[in-house]
mmCIF file of C-alpha atoms and ligand atoms in Angstrom:
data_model
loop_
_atom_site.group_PDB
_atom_site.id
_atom_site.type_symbol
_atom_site.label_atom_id
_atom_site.label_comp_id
_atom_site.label_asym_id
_atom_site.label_seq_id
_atom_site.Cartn_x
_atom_site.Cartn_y
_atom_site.Cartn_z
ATOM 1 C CA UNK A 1 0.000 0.000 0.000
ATOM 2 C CA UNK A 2 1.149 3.493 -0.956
ATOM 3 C CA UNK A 3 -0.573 6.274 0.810
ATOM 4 C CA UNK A 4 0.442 9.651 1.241
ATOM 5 C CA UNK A 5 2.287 10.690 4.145
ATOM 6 C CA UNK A 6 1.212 14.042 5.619
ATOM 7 C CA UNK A 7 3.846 16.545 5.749
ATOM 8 C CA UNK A 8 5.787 17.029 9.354
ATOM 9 C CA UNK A 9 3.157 18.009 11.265
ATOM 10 C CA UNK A 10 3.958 21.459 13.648
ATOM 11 C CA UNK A 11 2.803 20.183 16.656
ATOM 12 C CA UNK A 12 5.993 18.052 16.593
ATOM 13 C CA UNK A 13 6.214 14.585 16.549
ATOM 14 C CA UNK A 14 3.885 13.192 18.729
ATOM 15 C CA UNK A 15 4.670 9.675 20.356
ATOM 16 C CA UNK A 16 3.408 10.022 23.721
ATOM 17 C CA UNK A 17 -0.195 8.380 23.259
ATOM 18 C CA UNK A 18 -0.129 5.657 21.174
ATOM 19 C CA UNK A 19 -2.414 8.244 18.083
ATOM 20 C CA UNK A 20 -1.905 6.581 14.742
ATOM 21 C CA UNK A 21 1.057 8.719 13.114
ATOM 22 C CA UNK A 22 0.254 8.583 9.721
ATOM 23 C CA UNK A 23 -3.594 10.141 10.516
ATOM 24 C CA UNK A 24 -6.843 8.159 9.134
ATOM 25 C CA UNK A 25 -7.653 6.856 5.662
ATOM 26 C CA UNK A 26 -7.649 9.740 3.040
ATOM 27 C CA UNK A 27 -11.266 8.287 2.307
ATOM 28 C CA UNK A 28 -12.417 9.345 5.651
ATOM 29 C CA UNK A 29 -11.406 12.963 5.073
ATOM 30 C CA UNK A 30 -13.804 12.269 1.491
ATOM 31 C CA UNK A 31 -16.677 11.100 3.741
ATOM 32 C CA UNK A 32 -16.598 13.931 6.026
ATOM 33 C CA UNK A 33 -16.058 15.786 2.968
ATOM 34 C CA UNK A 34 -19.311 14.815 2.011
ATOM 35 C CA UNK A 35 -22.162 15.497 4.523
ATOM 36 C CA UNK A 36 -25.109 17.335 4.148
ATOM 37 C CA UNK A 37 -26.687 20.250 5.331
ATOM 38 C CA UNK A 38 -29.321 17.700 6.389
ATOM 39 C CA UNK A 39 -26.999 15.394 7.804
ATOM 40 C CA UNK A 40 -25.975 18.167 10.050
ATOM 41 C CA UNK A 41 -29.310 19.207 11.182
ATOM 42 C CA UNK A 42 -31.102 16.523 11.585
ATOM 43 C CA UNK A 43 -29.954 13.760 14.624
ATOM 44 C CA UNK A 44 -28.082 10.543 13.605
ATOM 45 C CA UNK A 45 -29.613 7.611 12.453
ATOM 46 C CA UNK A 46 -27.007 4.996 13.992
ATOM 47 C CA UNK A 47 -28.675 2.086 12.483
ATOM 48 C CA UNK A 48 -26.377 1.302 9.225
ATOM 49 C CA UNK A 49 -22.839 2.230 11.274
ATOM 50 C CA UNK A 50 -23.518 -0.221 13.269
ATOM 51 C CA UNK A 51 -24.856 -3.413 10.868
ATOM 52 C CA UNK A 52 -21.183 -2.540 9.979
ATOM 53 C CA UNK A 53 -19.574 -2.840 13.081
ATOM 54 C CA UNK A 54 -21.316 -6.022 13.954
ATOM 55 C CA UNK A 55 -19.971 -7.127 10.393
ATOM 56 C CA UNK A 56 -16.674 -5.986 11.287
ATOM 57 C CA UNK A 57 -16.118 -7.444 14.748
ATOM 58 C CA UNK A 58 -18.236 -11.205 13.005
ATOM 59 C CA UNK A 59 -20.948 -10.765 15.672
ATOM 60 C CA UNK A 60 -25.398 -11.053 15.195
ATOM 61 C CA UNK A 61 -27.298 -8.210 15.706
ATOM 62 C CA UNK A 62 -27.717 -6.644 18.812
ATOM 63 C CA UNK A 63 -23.925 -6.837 20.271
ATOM 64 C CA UNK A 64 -22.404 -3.398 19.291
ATOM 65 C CA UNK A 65 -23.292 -0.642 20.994
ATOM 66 C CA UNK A 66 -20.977 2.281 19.640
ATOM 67 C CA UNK A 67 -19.914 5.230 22.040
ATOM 68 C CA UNK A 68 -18.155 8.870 22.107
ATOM 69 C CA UNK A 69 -14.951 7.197 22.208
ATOM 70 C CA UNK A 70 -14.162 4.158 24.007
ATOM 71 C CA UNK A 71 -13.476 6.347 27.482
ATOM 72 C CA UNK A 72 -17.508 6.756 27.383
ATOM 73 C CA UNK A 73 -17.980 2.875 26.968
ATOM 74 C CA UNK A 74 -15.185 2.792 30.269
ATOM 75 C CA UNK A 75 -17.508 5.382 31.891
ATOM 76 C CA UNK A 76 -20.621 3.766 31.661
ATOM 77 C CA UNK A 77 -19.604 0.549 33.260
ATOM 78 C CA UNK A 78 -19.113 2.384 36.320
ATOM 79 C CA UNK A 79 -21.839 4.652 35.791
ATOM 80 C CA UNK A 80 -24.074 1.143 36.010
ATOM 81 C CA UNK A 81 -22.091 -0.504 38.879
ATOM 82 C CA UNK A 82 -22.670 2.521 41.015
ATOM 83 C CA UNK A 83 -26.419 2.899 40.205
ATOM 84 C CA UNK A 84 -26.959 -1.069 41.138
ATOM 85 C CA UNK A 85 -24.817 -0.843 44.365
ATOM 86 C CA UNK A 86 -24.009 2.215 45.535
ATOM 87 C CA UNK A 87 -20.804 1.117 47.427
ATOM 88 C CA UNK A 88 -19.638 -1.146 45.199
ATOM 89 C CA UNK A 89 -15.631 -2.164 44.954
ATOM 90 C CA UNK A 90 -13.813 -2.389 41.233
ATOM 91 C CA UNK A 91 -10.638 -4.333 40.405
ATOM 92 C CA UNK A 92 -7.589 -2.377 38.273
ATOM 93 C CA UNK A 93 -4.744 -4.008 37.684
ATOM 94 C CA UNK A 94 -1.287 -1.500 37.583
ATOM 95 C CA UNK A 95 -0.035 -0.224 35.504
ATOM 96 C CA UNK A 96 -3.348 0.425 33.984
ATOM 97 C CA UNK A 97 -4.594 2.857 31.442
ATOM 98 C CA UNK A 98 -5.739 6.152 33.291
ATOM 99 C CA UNK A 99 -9.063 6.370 32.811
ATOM 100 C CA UNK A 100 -10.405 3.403 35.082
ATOM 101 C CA UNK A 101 -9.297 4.964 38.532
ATOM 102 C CA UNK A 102 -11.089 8.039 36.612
ATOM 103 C CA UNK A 103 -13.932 6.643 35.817
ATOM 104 C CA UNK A 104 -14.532 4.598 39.616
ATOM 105 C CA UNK A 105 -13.650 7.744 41.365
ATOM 106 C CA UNK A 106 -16.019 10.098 39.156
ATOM 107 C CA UNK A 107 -19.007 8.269 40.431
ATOM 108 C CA UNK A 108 -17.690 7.274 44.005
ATOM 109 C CA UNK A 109 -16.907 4.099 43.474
ATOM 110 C CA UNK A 110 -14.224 1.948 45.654
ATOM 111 C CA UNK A 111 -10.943 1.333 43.903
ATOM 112 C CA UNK A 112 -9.019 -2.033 44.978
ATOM 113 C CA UNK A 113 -5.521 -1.896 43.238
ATOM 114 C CA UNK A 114 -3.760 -5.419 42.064
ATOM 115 C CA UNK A 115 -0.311 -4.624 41.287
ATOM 116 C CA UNK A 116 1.408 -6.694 38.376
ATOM 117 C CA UNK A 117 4.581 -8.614 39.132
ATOM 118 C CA UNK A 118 7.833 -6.977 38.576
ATOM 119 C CA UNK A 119 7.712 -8.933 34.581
ATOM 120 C CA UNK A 120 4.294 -6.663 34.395
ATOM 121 C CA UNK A 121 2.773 -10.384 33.765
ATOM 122 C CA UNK A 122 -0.989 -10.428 34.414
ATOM 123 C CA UNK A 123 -1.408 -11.488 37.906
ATOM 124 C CA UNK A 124 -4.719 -14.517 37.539
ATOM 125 C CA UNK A 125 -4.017 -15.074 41.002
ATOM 126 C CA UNK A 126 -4.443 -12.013 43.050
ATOM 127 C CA UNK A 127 -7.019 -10.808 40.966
ATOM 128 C CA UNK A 128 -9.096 -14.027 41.611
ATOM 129 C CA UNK A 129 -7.715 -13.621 45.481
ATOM 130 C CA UNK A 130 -9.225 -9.693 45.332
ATOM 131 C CA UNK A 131 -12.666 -10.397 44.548
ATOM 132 C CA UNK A 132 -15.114 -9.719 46.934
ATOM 133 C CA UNK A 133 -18.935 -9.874 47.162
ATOM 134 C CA UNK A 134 -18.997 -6.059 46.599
ATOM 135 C CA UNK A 135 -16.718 -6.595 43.595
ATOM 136 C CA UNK A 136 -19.291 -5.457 40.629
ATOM 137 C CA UNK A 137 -16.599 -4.019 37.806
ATOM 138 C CA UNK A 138 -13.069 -5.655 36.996
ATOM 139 C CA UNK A 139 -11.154 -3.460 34.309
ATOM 140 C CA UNK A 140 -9.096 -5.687 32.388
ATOM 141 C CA UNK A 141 -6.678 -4.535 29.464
ATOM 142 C CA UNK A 142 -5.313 -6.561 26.894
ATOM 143 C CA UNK A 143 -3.126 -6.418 25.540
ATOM 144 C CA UNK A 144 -2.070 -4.059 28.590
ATOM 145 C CA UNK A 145 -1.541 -0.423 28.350
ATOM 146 C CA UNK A 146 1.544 0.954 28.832
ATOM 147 C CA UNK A 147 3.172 -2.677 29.145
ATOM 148 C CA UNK A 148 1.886 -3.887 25.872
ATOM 149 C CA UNK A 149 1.846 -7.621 27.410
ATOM 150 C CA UNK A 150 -1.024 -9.968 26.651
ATOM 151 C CA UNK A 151 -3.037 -11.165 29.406
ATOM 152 C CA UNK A 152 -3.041 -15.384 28.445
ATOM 153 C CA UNK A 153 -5.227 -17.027 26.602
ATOM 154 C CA UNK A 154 -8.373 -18.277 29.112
ATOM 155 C CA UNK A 155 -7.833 -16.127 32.470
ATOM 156 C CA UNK A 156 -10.129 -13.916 31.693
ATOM 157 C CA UNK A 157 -12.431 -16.209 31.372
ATOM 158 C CA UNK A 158 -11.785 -17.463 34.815
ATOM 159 C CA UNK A 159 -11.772 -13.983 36.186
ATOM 160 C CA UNK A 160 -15.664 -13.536 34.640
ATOM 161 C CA UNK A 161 -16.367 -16.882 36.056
ATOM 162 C CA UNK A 162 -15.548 -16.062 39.432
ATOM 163 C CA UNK A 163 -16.995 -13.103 39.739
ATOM 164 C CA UNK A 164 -20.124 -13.634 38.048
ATOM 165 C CA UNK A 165 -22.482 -10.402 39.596
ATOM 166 C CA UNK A 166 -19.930 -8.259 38.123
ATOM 167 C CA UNK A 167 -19.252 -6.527 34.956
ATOM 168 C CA UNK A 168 -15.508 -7.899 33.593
ATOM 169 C CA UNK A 169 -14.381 -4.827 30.990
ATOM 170 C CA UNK A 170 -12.092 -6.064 28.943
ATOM 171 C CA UNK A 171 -10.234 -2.839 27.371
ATOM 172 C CA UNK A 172 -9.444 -3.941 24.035
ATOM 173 C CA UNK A 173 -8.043 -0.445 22.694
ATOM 174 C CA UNK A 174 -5.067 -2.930 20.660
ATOM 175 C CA UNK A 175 -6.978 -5.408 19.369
ATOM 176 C CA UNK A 176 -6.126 -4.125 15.924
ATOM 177 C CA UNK A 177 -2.265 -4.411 16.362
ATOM 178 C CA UNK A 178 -2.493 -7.734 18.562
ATOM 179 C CA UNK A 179 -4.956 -9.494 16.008
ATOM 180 C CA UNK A 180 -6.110 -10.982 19.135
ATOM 181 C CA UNK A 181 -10.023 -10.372 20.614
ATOM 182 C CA UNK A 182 -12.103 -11.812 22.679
ATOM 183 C CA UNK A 183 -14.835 -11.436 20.332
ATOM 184 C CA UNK A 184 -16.721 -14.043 19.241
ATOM 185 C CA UNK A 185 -19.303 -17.041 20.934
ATOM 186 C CA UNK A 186 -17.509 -16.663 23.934
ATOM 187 C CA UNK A 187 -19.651 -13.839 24.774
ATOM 188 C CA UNK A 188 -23.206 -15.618 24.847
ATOM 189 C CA UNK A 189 -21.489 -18.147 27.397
ATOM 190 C CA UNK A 190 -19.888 -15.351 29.371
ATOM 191 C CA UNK A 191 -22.423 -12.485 29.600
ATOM 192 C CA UNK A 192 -20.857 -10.311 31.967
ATOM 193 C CA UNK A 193 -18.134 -10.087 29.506
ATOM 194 C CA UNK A 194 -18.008 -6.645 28.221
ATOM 195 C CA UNK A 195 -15.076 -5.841 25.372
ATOM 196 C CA UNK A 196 -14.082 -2.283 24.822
ATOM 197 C CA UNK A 197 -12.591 -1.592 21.372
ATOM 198 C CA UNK A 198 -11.909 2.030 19.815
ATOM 199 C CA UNK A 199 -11.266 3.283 16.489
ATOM 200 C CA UNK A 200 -9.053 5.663 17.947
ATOM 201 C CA UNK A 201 -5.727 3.990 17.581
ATOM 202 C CA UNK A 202 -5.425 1.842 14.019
ATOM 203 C CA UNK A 203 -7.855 3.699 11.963
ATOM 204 C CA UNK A 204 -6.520 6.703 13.188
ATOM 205 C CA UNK A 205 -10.030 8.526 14.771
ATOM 206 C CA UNK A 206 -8.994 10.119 17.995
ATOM 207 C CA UNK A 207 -10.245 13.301 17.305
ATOM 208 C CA UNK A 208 -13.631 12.009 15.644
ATOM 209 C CA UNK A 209 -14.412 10.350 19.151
ATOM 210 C CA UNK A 210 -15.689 6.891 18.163
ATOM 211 C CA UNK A 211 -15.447 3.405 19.779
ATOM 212 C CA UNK A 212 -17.624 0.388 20.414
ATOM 213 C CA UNK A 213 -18.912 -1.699 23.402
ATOM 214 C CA UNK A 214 -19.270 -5.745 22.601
ATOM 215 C CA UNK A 215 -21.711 -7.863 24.271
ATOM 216 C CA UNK A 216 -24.576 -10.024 24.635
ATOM 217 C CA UNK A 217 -27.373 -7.551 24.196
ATOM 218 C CA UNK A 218 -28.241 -8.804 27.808
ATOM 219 C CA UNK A 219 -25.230 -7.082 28.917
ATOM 220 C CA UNK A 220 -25.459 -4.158 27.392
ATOM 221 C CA UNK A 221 -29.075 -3.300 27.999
ATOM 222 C CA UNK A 222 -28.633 -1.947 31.453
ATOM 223 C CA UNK A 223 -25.534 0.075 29.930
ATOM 224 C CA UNK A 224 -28.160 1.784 26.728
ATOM 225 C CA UNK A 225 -30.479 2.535 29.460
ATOM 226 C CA UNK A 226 -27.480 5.205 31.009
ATOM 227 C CA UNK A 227 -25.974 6.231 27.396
ATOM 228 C CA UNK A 228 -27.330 9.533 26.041
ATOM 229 C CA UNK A 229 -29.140 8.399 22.785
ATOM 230 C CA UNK A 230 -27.366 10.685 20.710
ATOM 231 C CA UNK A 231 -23.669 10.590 22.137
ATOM 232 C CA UNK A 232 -22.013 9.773 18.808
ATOM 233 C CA UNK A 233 -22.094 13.006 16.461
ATOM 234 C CA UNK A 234 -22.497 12.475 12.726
ATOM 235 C CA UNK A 235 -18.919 13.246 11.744
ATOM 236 C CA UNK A 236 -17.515 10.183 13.520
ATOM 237 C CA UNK A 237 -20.512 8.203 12.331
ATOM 238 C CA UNK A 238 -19.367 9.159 8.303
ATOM 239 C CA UNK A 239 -15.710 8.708 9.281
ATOM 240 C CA UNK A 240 -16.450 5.249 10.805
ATOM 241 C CA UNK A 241 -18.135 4.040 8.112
ATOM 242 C CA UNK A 242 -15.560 5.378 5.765
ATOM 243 C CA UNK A 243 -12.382 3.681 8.095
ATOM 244 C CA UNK A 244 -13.998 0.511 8.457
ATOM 245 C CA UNK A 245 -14.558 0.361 4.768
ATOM 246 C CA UNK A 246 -10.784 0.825 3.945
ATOM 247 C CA UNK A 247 -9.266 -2.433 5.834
ATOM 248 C CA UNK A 248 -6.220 -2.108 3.122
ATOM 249 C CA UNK A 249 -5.440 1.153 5.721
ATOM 250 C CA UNK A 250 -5.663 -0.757 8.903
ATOM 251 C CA UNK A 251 -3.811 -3.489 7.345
ATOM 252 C CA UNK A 252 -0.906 -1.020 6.259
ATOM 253 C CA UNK A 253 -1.001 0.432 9.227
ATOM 254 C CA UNK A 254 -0.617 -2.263 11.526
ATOM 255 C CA UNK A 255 2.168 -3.741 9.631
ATOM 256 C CA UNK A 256 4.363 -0.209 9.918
ATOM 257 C CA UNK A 257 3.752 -0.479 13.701
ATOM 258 C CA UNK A 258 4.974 -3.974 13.656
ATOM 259 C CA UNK A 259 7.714 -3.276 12.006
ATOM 260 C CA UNK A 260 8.403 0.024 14.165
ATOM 261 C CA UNK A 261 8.390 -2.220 17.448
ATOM 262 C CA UNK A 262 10.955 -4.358 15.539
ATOM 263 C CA UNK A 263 12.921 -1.485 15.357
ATOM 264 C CA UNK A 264 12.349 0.018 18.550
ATOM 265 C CA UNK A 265 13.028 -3.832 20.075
ATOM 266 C CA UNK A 266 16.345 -4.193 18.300
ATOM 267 C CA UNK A 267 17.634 -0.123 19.192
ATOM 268 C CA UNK A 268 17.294 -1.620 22.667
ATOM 269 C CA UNK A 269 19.125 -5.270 22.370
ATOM 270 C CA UNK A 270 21.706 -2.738 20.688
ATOM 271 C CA UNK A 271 22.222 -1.229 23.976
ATOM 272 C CA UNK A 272 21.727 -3.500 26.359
ATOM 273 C CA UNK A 273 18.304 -1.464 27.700
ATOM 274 C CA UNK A 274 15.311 -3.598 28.790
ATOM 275 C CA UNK A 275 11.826 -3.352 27.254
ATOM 276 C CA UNK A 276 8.623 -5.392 27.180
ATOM 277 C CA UNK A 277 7.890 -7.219 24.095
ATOM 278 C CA UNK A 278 4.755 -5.231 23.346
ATOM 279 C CA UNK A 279 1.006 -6.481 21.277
ATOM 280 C CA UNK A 280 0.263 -3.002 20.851
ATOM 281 C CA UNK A 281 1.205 0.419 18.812
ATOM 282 C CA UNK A 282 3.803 1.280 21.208
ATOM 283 C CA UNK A 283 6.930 0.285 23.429
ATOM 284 C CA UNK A 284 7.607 0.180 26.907
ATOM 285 C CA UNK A 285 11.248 0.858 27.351
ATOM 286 C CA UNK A 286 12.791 0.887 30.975
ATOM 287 C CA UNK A 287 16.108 3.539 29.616
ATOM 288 C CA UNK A 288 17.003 4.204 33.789
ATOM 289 C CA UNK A 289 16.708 6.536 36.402
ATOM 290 C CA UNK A 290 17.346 9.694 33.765
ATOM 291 C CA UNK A 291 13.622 8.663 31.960
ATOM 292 C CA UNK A 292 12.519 11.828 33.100
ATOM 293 C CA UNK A 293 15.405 13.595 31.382
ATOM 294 C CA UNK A 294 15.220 11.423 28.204
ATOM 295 C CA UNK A 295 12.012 12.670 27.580
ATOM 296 C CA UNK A 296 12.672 16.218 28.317
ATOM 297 C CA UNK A 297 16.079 16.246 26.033
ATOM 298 C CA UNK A 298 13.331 14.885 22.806
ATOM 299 C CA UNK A 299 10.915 17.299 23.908
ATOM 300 C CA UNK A 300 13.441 20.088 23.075
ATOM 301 C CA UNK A 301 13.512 18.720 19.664
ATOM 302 C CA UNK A 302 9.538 18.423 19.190
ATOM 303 C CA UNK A 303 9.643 14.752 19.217
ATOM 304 C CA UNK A 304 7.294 14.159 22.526
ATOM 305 C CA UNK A 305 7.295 10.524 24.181
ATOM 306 C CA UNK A 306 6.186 9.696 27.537
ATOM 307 C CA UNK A 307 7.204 9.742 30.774
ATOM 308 C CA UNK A 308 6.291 6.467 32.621
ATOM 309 C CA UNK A 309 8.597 6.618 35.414
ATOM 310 C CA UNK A 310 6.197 7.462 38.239
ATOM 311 C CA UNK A 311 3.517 5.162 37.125
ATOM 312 C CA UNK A 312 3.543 1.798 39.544
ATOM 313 C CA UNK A 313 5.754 -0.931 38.395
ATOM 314 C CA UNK A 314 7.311 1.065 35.511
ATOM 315 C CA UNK A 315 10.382 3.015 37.298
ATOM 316 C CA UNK A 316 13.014 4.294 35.041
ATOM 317 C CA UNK A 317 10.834 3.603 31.823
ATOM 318 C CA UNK A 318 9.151 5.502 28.749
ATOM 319 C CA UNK A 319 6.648 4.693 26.393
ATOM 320 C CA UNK A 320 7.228 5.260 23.171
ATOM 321 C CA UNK A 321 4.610 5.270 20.106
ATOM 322 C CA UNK A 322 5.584 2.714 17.367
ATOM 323 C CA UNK A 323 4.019 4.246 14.291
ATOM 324 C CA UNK A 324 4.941 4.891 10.766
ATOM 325 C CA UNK A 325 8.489 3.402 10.426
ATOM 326 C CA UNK A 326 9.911 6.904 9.410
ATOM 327 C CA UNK A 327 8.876 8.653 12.625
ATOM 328 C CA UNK A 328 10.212 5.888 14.904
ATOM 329 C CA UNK A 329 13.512 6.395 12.496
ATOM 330 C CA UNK A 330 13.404 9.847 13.135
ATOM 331 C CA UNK A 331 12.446 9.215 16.950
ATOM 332 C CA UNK A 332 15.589 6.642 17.283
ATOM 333 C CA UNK A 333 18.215 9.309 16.105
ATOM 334 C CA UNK A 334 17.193 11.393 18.843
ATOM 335 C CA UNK A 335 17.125 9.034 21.340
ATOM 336 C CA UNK A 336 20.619 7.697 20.341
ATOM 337 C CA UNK A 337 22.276 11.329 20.171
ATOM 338 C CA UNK A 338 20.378 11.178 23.981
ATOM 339 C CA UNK A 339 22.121 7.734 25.096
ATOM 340 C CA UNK A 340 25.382 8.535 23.955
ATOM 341 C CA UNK A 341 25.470 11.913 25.757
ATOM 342 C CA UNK A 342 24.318 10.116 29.354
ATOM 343 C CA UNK A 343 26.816 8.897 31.960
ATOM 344 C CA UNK A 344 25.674 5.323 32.242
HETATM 345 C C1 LIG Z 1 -6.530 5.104 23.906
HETATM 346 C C2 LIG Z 1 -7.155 4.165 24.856
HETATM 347 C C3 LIG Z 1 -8.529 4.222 25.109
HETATM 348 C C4 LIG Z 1 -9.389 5.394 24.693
HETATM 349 O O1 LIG Z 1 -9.986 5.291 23.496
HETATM 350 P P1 LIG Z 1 -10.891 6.490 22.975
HETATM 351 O O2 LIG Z 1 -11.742 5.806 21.947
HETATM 352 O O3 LIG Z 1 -9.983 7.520 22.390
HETATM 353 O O4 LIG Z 1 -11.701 7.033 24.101
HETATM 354 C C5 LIG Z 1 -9.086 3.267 25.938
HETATM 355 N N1 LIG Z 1 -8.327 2.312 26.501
HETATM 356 C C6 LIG Z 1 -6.996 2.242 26.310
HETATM 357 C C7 LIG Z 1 -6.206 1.179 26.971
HETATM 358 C C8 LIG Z 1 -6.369 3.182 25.491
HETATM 359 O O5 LIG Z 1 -5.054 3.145 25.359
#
């Protein structure tokens, strides 16, 4: 595939939450392109948007409930867990994506933190050993951001097993770059399985604010019943249905992350610097106790990664996006001009 590679952008080089570097399909920009003055004024019919998601994720009608991003799908689980019981307790695994402590504080929810081993491995155990009966929401990730390590295949199936009167999240913001998912029958045996996906990340529609909750429609009914009918605006709705028309993007896409981690994954064998072997659009690369200084030192040349050092378990480490191949080229200079200045 041979698409046109936008110009360097002026906000710099960003690499510091896993966006899709090269921007979204060039046929989204024609749908958009394309609306209405009707489309605009009149409220979204969400009906054909999401025949195509159910297409696109191989499930029957019913199981695709799209939101304002996936952070709204992450919000509504606790939105329902606090309306059902009002001091309810929800299991996050660290390091975890931001938004679940977020989202259990915002509506007053109890937080009980599992830490990961020191490999960042998922811990079965101690999750299964923190359930309680006031357990209703368990935010899973997989594969896990900012670690980019898979959870394995059949504990989380165990986790929704054993804690069957709560809702099980399973954040699958990668599923695009892992080719993994959760997706599938598995979901009408295990109904308080909820999968998160977004089309933030591979098809490149952060700004659009689009994503998707997967479930048996059993499961999601009490979660429709909280959404705001209208939460997805038309824009995303013409760019989703342009994106998901386009795999040949996706599919380019995914393969210049893939080989960007390869990159990233070899810089560091190079150098003798640890990192985590990562399912996702990004790298998590423990560089020492100057991480904070590494990031500042590419931040002086626009090229913005992030800082993970003070999040739990990842000392000494940044995260770095693995996007087109050029900008992780470009990204790799800098952080080799970086290393060979340090006192190591
Ligand atoms: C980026 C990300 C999201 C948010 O997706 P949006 O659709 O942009 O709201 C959710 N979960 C994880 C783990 C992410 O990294």
């Amino acid at each position: 595939m041979n698409y046109t590679i936008p110009p360097s952008r002026p906000g710099g080089l960003r690499l510091h939450l896993n966006e899709n570097t090269a921007g979204c399909s060039p046929a989204v920009l024609a749908a958009l392109q394309a609306i209405q003055r009707t489309d605009a004024s009149e409220y979204p019919d969400y009906s054909r948007v999401t025949a195509q998601c159910e297409a696109f994720f191989g499930v029957g009608p019913g199981f695709v409930q799209i939101t304002n991003g996936l952070d709204e799908g992450l919000h509504v689980v606790a939105q329902s867990a606090k309306l059902n019981w009002p001091d309810f307790e929800a299991i996050v695994v660290e390091p975890a994506f931001e938004m679940y402590a977020a989202c259990i504080a915002a509506v007053g929810g109890q937080q009980v933190t599992v830490p990961a081993p020191a490999d960042l491995g998922f811990p079965l155990r101690a999750v299964l050993d923190a359930i309680s009966p006031r357990t209703r929401l368990i935010y899973l990730c997989d594969p896990n951001n900012p670690s980019g390590v898979p959870i394995p295949s059949g504990q989380i199936q165990r986790v929704a097993d054993a804690a069957p009167g709560a809702i099980v999240l399973v954040d699958e913001a990668y599923a695009d770059f892992s080719g993994r998912s959760l997706i599938g029958p598995l979901l009408d045996r295990h109904r308080n399985i909820v999968v998160g996906r977004t089309f933030a990340k591979a098809h490149g529609l952060a700004a659009l604010r689009v994503g998707a909750l997967i479930a048996h429609p059993e499961a999601l009914l009490p979660l429709r019943r909280i959404l705001p009918p209208f939460s997805v605006n038309i824009c995303a709705v013409a760019a989703l249905q342009a994106a998901l028309a386009d795999r040949a993007y996706v599919d380019w896409y995914v393969d210049q992350a893939r080989q960007s981690r390869d990159l990233i994954y070899a810089w560091c064998r190079d150098r003798g610097i640890a990192f985590w072997p990562s399912d996702g659009n990004f790298v998590l690369v423990r560089v020492g106790d100057d991480a904070k200084a590494c990031v500042e030192a590419l931040a002086a040349q626009g090229i913005y990664i992030r800082d993970k050092s003070n999040t739990p378990g990842c000392h000494g480490c940044i995260r770095i996006t693995a996007g087109l191949v050029e900008d992780t080229t470009v990204c790799l200079a800098a952080m080799e001009a970086w290393d060979a200045t340090r006192s190591r």
